[in-house]
Tab-separated table of C-alpha atoms in Angstrom:
chain	number	residue	atom	x	y	z
A	1	MET	CA	-94.615	-37.232	85.141
A	2	ASN	CA	-93.215	-39.938	83.041
A	3	GLU	CA	-91.239	-37.624	81.040
A	4	LEU	CA	-89.935	-35.345	84.524
A	5	ASN	CA	-89.381	-39.391	85.813
A	6	TYR	CA	-87.062	-39.586	83.012
A	7	SER	CA	-84.885	-36.974	83.254
A	8	VAL	CA	-84.181	-36.292	87.006
A	9	VAL	CA	-82.301	-38.971	88.033
A	10	SER	CA	-79.312	-39.825	89.598
A	11	GLU	CA	-76.101	-38.737	88.066
A	12	PHE	CA	-74.670	-42.126	89.938
A	13	PHE	CA	-74.423	-45.576	89.510
A	14	VAL	CA	-74.221	-47.830	93.025
A	15	LEU	CA	-71.978	-50.630	92.485
A	16	LEU	CA	-72.593	-53.800	94.728
A	17	GLY	CA	-69.077	-55.259	94.306
A	18	LEU	CA	-67.751	-58.594	95.351
A	19	CYS	CA	-69.647	-59.355	98.518
A	20	ASP	CA	-71.422	-57.801	101.627
A	21	SER	CA	-69.030	-59.038	104.401
A	22	TRP	CA	-66.429	-56.929	105.723
A	23	GLU	CA	-64.270	-59.190	106.670
A	24	LEU	CA	-64.120	-60.898	103.415
A	25	GLN	CA	-63.643	-57.428	101.353
A	26	VAL	CA	-60.313	-56.942	103.883
A	27	PHE	CA	-59.216	-60.529	102.615
A	28	PHE	CA	-60.097	-59.500	98.524
A	29	PHE	CA	-58.791	-55.927	98.894
A	30	LEU	CA	-55.298	-57.577	100.384
A	31	LEU	CA	-55.342	-60.456	97.544
A	32	ILE	CA	-56.298	-58.396	94.816
A	33	LEU	CA	-53.795	-55.865	95.417
A	34	VAL	CA	-51.033	-58.163	95.769
A	35	LEU	CA	-52.410	-59.913	92.197
A	36	TYR	CA	-52.849	-56.618	90.414
A	37	LEU	CA	-49.062	-55.386	91.709
A	38	VAL	CA	-47.913	-58.502	90.164
A	39	ILE	CA	-49.942	-58.198	86.939
A	40	VAL	CA	-48.466	-54.271	86.566
A	41	LEU	CA	-44.788	-55.659	87.153
A	42	GLY	CA	-44.871	-58.692	85.048
A	43	ASN	CA	-46.421	-57.202	81.873
A	44	ILE	CA	-44.664	-54.634	81.981
A	45	PHE	CA	-41.389	-56.600	82.342
A	46	ILE	CA	-42.326	-58.530	79.299
A	47	VAL	CA	-42.442	-55.697	77.058
A	48	VAL	CA	-39.599	-54.151	78.566
A	49	LEU	CA	-37.787	-57.768	78.014
A	50	VAL	CA	-38.909	-57.744	74.306
A	51	VAL	CA	-38.075	-54.404	73.580
A	52	THR	CA	-35.040	-54.513	75.104
A	53	ASP	CA	-33.312	-58.147	74.206
A	54	SER	CA	-32.675	-58.049	70.727
A	55	HIS	CA	-32.678	-61.642	70.577
A	56	LEU	CA	-36.554	-61.347	70.923
A	57	HIS	CA	-36.679	-59.174	68.249
A	58	SER	CA	-39.156	-61.561	66.224
A	59	PRO	CA	-42.860	-61.529	65.295
A	60	MET	CA	-44.032	-63.881	67.639
A	61	TYR	CA	-42.309	-61.418	70.640
A	62	PHE	CA	-43.458	-57.983	68.982
A	63	LEU	CA	-47.415	-59.932	69.604
A	64	LEU	CA	-46.351	-61.158	73.074
A	65	ALA	CA	-44.940	-57.700	73.993
A	66	ASN	CA	-48.834	-56.315	72.763
A	67	LEU	CA	-50.183	-58.637	74.347
A	68	SER	CA	-49.271	-58.044	77.824
A	69	PHE	CA	-49.562	-54.260	76.828
A	70	VAL	CA	-53.254	-55.332	76.471
A	71	ASP	CA	-53.517	-57.319	79.276
A	72	LEU	CA	-52.041	-54.645	81.748
A	73	LEU	CA	-54.528	-52.343	80.148
A	74	LEU	CA	-57.931	-54.613	80.498
A	75	SER	CA	-56.697	-54.904	84.450
A	76	SER	CA	-56.371	-51.565	85.122
A	77	VAL	CA	-59.548	-50.342	83.620
A	78	THR	CA	-61.106	-52.276	86.191
A	79	THR	CA	-59.030	-53.375	89.367
A	80	PRO	CA	-57.983	-50.049	90.320
A	81	LYS	CA	-61.739	-48.901	90.874
A	82	MET	CA	-62.758	-52.352	92.677
A	83	ILE	CA	-59.803	-52.035	94.813
A	84	THR	CA	-60.472	-49.161	96.592
A	85	ASP	CA	-64.332	-49.759	96.132
A	86	LEU	CA	-63.481	-53.021	98.565
A	87	LEU	CA	-63.064	-50.637	101.467
A	88	LYS	CA	-65.805	-47.775	100.858
A	89	GLU	CA	-68.952	-48.408	102.318
A	90	ASN	CA	-70.506	-46.694	99.813
A	91	LYS	CA	-69.356	-47.563	95.581
A	92	THR	CA	-70.462	-45.446	93.409
A	93	ILE	CA	-69.430	-44.554	89.638
A	94	SER	CA	-70.549	-41.121	87.763
A	95	PHE	CA	-71.995	-41.628	84.582
A	96	GLU	CA	-69.365	-41.107	82.589
A	97	GLY	CA	-67.398	-42.873	84.487
A	98	CYS	CA	-70.014	-46.084	84.241
A	99	MET	CA	-69.426	-45.425	80.514
A	100	CYS	CA	-66.029	-45.454	80.447
A	101	GLN	CA	-65.361	-48.362	81.799
A	102	ILE	CA	-68.119	-49.931	79.008
A	103	LEU	CA	-66.066	-48.320	76.629
A	104	PHE	CA	-62.613	-49.400	77.215
A	105	VAL	CA	-63.717	-52.740	78.382
A	106	HIS	CA	-64.880	-53.939	75.135
A	107	PHE	CA	-62.079	-51.830	73.173
A	108	VAL	CA	-59.439	-53.511	74.884
A	109	GLY	CA	-61.075	-56.956	75.289
A	110	GLY	CA	-62.134	-57.021	71.712
A	111	GLY	CA	-59.081	-55.817	70.449
A	112	GLU	CA	-57.269	-58.897	72.761
A	113	MET	CA	-59.578	-61.505	70.612
A	114	VAL	CA	-58.319	-60.385	67.653
A	115	LEU	CA	-54.688	-60.040	68.911
A	116	LEU	CA	-55.112	-63.581	69.643
A	117	VAL	CA	-55.961	-64.404	66.074
A	118	ALA	CA	-52.814	-62.962	64.920
A	119	MET	CA	-51.028	-64.682	67.309
A	120	ALA	CA	-52.240	-67.908	65.730
A	121	TYR	CA	-51.881	-66.544	62.544
A	122	ASP	CA	-48.136	-66.480	63.502
A	123	ARG	CA	-47.621	-69.823	64.343
A	124	TYR	CA	-49.309	-70.613	61.474
A	125	VAL	CA	-46.740	-69.555	59.432
A	126	ALA	CA	-43.735	-70.339	61.381
A	127	ILE	CA	-44.800	-74.329	61.672
A	128	CYS	CA	-46.504	-74.833	58.466
A	129	LYS	CA	-44.797	-72.390	56.090
A	130	PRO	CA	-41.310	-71.774	57.697
A	131	LEU	CA	-39.238	-71.084	54.324
A	132	HIS	CA	-41.720	-68.373	53.763
A	133	TYR	CA	-41.732	-67.165	57.478
A	134	THR	CA	-39.676	-64.067	57.215
A	135	SER	CA	-41.206	-62.823	54.201
A	136	ILE	CA	-44.680	-63.120	55.186
A	137	MET	CA	-44.551	-62.192	59.057
A	138	SER	CA	-42.821	-58.997	58.121
A	139	GLN	CA	-42.405	-56.083	60.121
A	140	ARG	CA	-44.914	-54.350	58.201
A	141	ARG	CA	-47.274	-56.855	58.307
A	142	CYS	CA	-46.822	-57.404	62.240
A	143	ILE	CA	-48.091	-53.663	62.952
A	144	TRP	CA	-51.176	-53.727	60.403
A	145	LEU	CA	-52.065	-57.250	62.761
A	146	VAL	CA	-51.691	-55.099	65.574
A	147	MET	CA	-53.544	-52.157	64.382
A	148	ILE	CA	-56.444	-54.238	62.767
A	149	SER	CA	-56.650	-55.635	66.265
A	150	TRP	CA	-57.727	-52.487	67.611
A	151	THR	CA	-59.698	-50.913	65.073
A	152	ILE	CA	-61.804	-54.050	65.308
A	153	GLY	CA	-61.854	-53.387	69.305
A	154	PHE	CA	-62.567	-49.553	68.784
A	155	ILE	CA	-65.750	-50.475	66.211
A	156	HIS	CA	-67.127	-52.954	68.599
A	157	SER	CA	-66.843	-50.862	71.983
A	158	MET	CA	-68.168	-47.943	69.908
A	159	SER	CA	-71.377	-50.146	68.181
A	160	GLN	CA	-71.919	-51.077	72.063
A	161	LEU	CA	-71.391	-47.070	73.615
A	162	VAL	CA	-73.938	-45.531	71.457
A	163	VAL	CA	-76.737	-47.199	72.058
A	164	ILE	CA	-76.118	-47.657	75.870
A	165	VAL	CA	-75.123	-44.094	76.138
A	166	ASP	CA	-78.413	-42.639	74.820
A	167	LEU	CA	-80.723	-45.134	77.071
A	168	PRO	CA	-83.240	-43.571	79.043
A	169	PHE	CA	-82.378	-44.316	83.594
A	170	CYS	CA	-84.809	-43.700	86.005
A	171	GLY	CA	-85.406	-44.988	89.557
A	172	PRO	CA	-82.221	-46.752	91.283
A	173	ARG	CA	-79.121	-47.435	89.790
A	174	VAL	CA	-77.774	-50.170	91.289
A	175	VAL	CA	-74.892	-52.448	89.080
A	176	ASN	CA	-74.782	-55.826	91.069
A	177	SER	CA	-70.963	-56.483	90.303
A	178	PHE	CA	-67.766	-54.235	90.867
A	179	PHE	CA	-67.745	-52.786	87.751
A	180	CYS	CA	-70.107	-51.414	84.593
A	181	ASP	CA	-70.735	-53.760	82.350
A	182	ILE	CA	-73.613	-53.893	78.974
A	183	PRO	CA	-76.017	-56.349	80.443
A	184	LEU	CA	-76.183	-55.320	84.077
A	185	VAL	CA	-76.309	-51.994	82.943
A	186	ILE	CA	-79.106	-52.398	80.562
A	187	GLU	CA	-81.544	-53.732	82.790
A	188	LEU	CA	-81.658	-50.230	84.435
A	189	ALA	CA	-83.145	-48.764	81.279
A	190	CYS	CA	-86.648	-47.669	81.939
A	191	ILE	CA	-87.749	-49.377	78.345
A	192	ASP	CA	-88.111	-53.099	77.684
A	193	SER	CA	-84.429	-53.764	77.837
A	194	TYR	CA	-84.610	-57.538	76.800
A	195	SER	CA	-84.261	-57.424	73.246
A	196	LEU	CA	-82.015	-54.773	73.353
A	197	GLY	CA	-80.181	-56.800	75.799
A	198	ILE	CA	-79.852	-59.811	73.463
A	199	LEU	CA	-78.740	-57.362	71.181
A	200	MET	CA	-76.132	-56.503	72.649
A	201	ASN	CA	-74.916	-59.462	74.217
A	202	SER	CA	-74.738	-60.804	70.522
A	203	ASP	CA	-72.620	-58.244	69.678
A	204	SER	CA	-70.148	-59.212	71.745
A	205	GLY	CA	-71.078	-63.311	71.974
A	206	VAL	CA	-70.530	-63.329	67.552
A	207	LEU	CA	-67.301	-61.544	68.255
A	208	ALA	CA	-66.126	-63.994	70.726
A	209	MET	CA	-67.340	-67.058	69.214
A	210	THR	CA	-65.971	-66.306	65.610
A	211	CYS	CA	-62.394	-65.354	67.339
A	212	PHE	CA	-62.267	-68.649	68.988
A	213	ILE	CA	-63.875	-70.991	66.276
A	214	VAL	CA	-60.941	-69.336	63.807
A	215	LEU	CA	-58.757	-70.213	67.048
A	216	LEU	CA	-59.636	-73.478	67.139
A	217	ILE	CA	-59.627	-74.151	63.462
A	218	SER	CA	-56.300	-72.527	63.290
A	219	TYR	CA	-54.626	-74.513	66.115
A	220	THR	CA	-56.099	-77.776	65.345
A	221	TYR	CA	-54.631	-77.544	61.692
A	222	ILE	CA	-51.539	-77.006	62.959
A	223	LEU	CA	-51.904	-79.829	65.604
A	224	LEU	CA	-52.322	-82.065	62.214
A	225	THR	CA	-49.642	-80.753	60.590
A	226	VAL	CA	-46.793	-81.168	63.159
A	227	ARG	CA	-47.941	-84.957	63.698
A	228	HIS	CA	-45.013	-85.136	60.431
A	229	TYR	CA	-42.232	-83.461	61.714
A	230	SER	CA	-39.576	-84.954	63.733
A	231	LYS	CA	-39.673	-85.751	67.195
A	232	VAL	CA	-37.595	-82.254	67.610
A	233	GLY	CA	-40.302	-80.353	65.911
A	234	VAL	CA	-43.018	-81.462	67.489
A	235	SER	CA	-41.696	-81.149	70.857
A	236	LYS	CA	-41.144	-77.440	70.192
A	237	ALA	CA	-44.285	-76.650	68.204
A	238	LEU	CA	-46.354	-78.502	70.773
A	239	SER	CA	-44.826	-76.168	73.444
A	240	THR	CA	-45.236	-73.223	72.161
A	241	CYS	CA	-48.649	-74.021	70.502
A	242	THR	CA	-49.471	-75.220	74.126
A	243	ALA	CA	-48.876	-72.208	76.131
A	244	HIS	CA	-51.093	-70.085	73.468
A	245	ILE	CA	-53.841	-72.686	73.773
A	246	MET	CA	-54.051	-72.347	77.493
A	247	VAL	CA	-53.676	-68.251	76.628
A	248	VAL	CA	-56.992	-68.830	74.401
A	249	VAL	CA	-58.898	-71.112	77.356
A	250	LEU	CA	-58.662	-68.776	79.843
A	251	PHE	CA	-59.375	-65.376	78.440
A	252	PHE	CA	-62.373	-66.855	75.859
A	253	GLY	CA	-64.179	-68.927	78.488
A	254	PRO	CA	-65.142	-66.526	80.549
A	255	CYS	CA	-66.257	-64.150	77.978
A	256	ILE	CA	-68.055	-66.715	76.187
A	257	PHE	CA	-70.376	-67.929	79.302
A	258	ILE	CA	-70.898	-64.073	80.310
A	259	TYR	CA	-71.937	-62.834	76.756
A	260	VAL	CA	-73.294	-66.285	75.226
A	261	TRP	CA	-74.372	-68.481	78.181
A	262	PRO	CA	-78.360	-67.587	78.151
A	263	LEU	CA	-78.412	-67.772	81.841
A	264	ASN	CA	-77.903	-65.142	84.014
A	265	ILE	CA	-76.331	-66.070	87.356
A	266	THR	CA	-75.048	-63.445	89.358
A	267	SER	CA	-72.351	-65.045	91.716
A	268	VAL	CA	-70.925	-66.725	88.839
A	269	ASP	CA	-70.751	-63.792	86.518
A	270	LYS	CA	-68.870	-61.979	88.954
A	271	PHE	CA	-66.453	-64.694	89.532
A	272	LEU	CA	-65.990	-64.978	85.577
A	273	ALA	CA	-65.429	-60.798	85.402
A	274	VAL	CA	-63.070	-60.980	87.967
A	275	PHE	CA	-61.110	-64.223	86.501
A	276	TYR	CA	-60.681	-62.227	83.242
A	277	SER	CA	-60.040	-58.691	84.506
A	278	VAL	CA	-57.389	-59.911	87.064
A	279	ILE	CA	-56.695	-63.717	87.227
A	280	THR	CA	-56.136	-63.979	82.940
A	281	PRO	CA	-53.917	-60.929	82.552
A	282	LEU	CA	-51.587	-62.652	85.667
A	283	LEU	CA	-51.485	-65.928	84.479
A	284	ASN	CA	-50.457	-64.972	80.550
A	285	PRO	CA	-46.795	-63.062	81.896
A	286	ALA	CA	-46.502	-66.865	83.934
A	287	ILE	CA	-47.756	-69.282	81.533
A	288	TYR	CA	-45.619	-67.636	78.042
A	289	THR	CA	-42.327	-67.400	81.100
A	290	PHE	CA	-42.069	-70.475	82.574
A	291	ARG	CA	-43.293	-72.545	79.153
A	292	ASN	CA	-41.118	-70.808	76.504
A	293	LYS	CA	-37.144	-71.425	76.434
A	294	GLU	CA	-36.189	-68.050	74.759
A	295	ILE	CA	-38.028	-66.416	77.493
A	296	LYS	CA	-36.252	-67.915	80.027
A	297	VAL	CA	-32.757	-67.748	78.389
A	298	SER	CA	-33.720	-64.102	78.082
A	299	LEU	CA	-34.260	-63.697	81.678
A	300	ARG	CA	-31.276	-65.237	82.794
A	301	ARG	CA	-29.259	-62.733	80.365
A	302	PHE	CA	-31.137	-59.673	81.757
A	303	LYS	CA	-30.208	-60.884	85.425
A	304	ASN	CA	-26.515	-61.793	84.158
A	305	GLN	CA	-26.194	-58.044	83.300
A	306	TYR	CA	-27.970	-56.642	86.379
A	307	VAL	CA	-25.892	-58.212	88.437
A	308	LYS	CA	-22.511	-57.710	86.076
A	309	SER	CA	-23.848	-53.863	86.361
A	310	ARG	CA	-24.549	-53.607	90.130
A	311	TRP	CA	-20.697	-55.748	90.373
A	312	ASN	CA	-19.059	-52.517	88.399
A	313	LEU	CA	-20.698	-49.946	90.284
């Protein structure tokens, strides 16, 4: 009988979504739909701007374009499904779809953590070793940094998936969120999931905390170094580093709370999941656009070229 219960189970997971109120679901549908369109357009625009403007062909903007691409992927893993489910009464996802969400959320999320470390390394070299910047941050090294971030993200996600995919599930498969994530899915397994949950959360928590501590040390060292520069140099370094630090805090804050904080508060976890899957990818282009002078100049050049081309037509 126990073997039968383990094998004969639903092929779908039920997602409870963000809320139960129909009015709130319609409101969230319209809000998140608009935000997602801004995310797609904003991040694609930054990638196109960096690729097409020769003035932005530098290591920092190469990494920034990759960050925008990663943010677009991270948001696209969960947000389209969340938007369509807000207008559905029955919110379900197949077992394969659930496992794919877990795979890609941790693949892209883990890669973004390491990519932010690579961006901090770029700022460290540019500010602390400016004379050697071009030789250290060569095109080959930049490509290697991006490849390393994707590789670590892949290893991290696969280490999670190989454990989750073979778990036995029985009874109701109800996930109290708008997408499948490891802590919520493990709770549905027909085993003593407490120790396994701690192990899986520790995997994500260690990666998040390690990258965050490295970033904290890096930017602290950079800020201590720029004290000896001229006022102009300090102002420029602080402007660049402040934008990076804001992105780091916005991304790592929710991740650390979800995977490191010992208490599981469903309403807070839902809000933080929305934050790092919708709000952070939305704010990253805005932060770099409005705080970066070279991006602003590039935007004006792009606008002038567009107007000139339209005028010639």
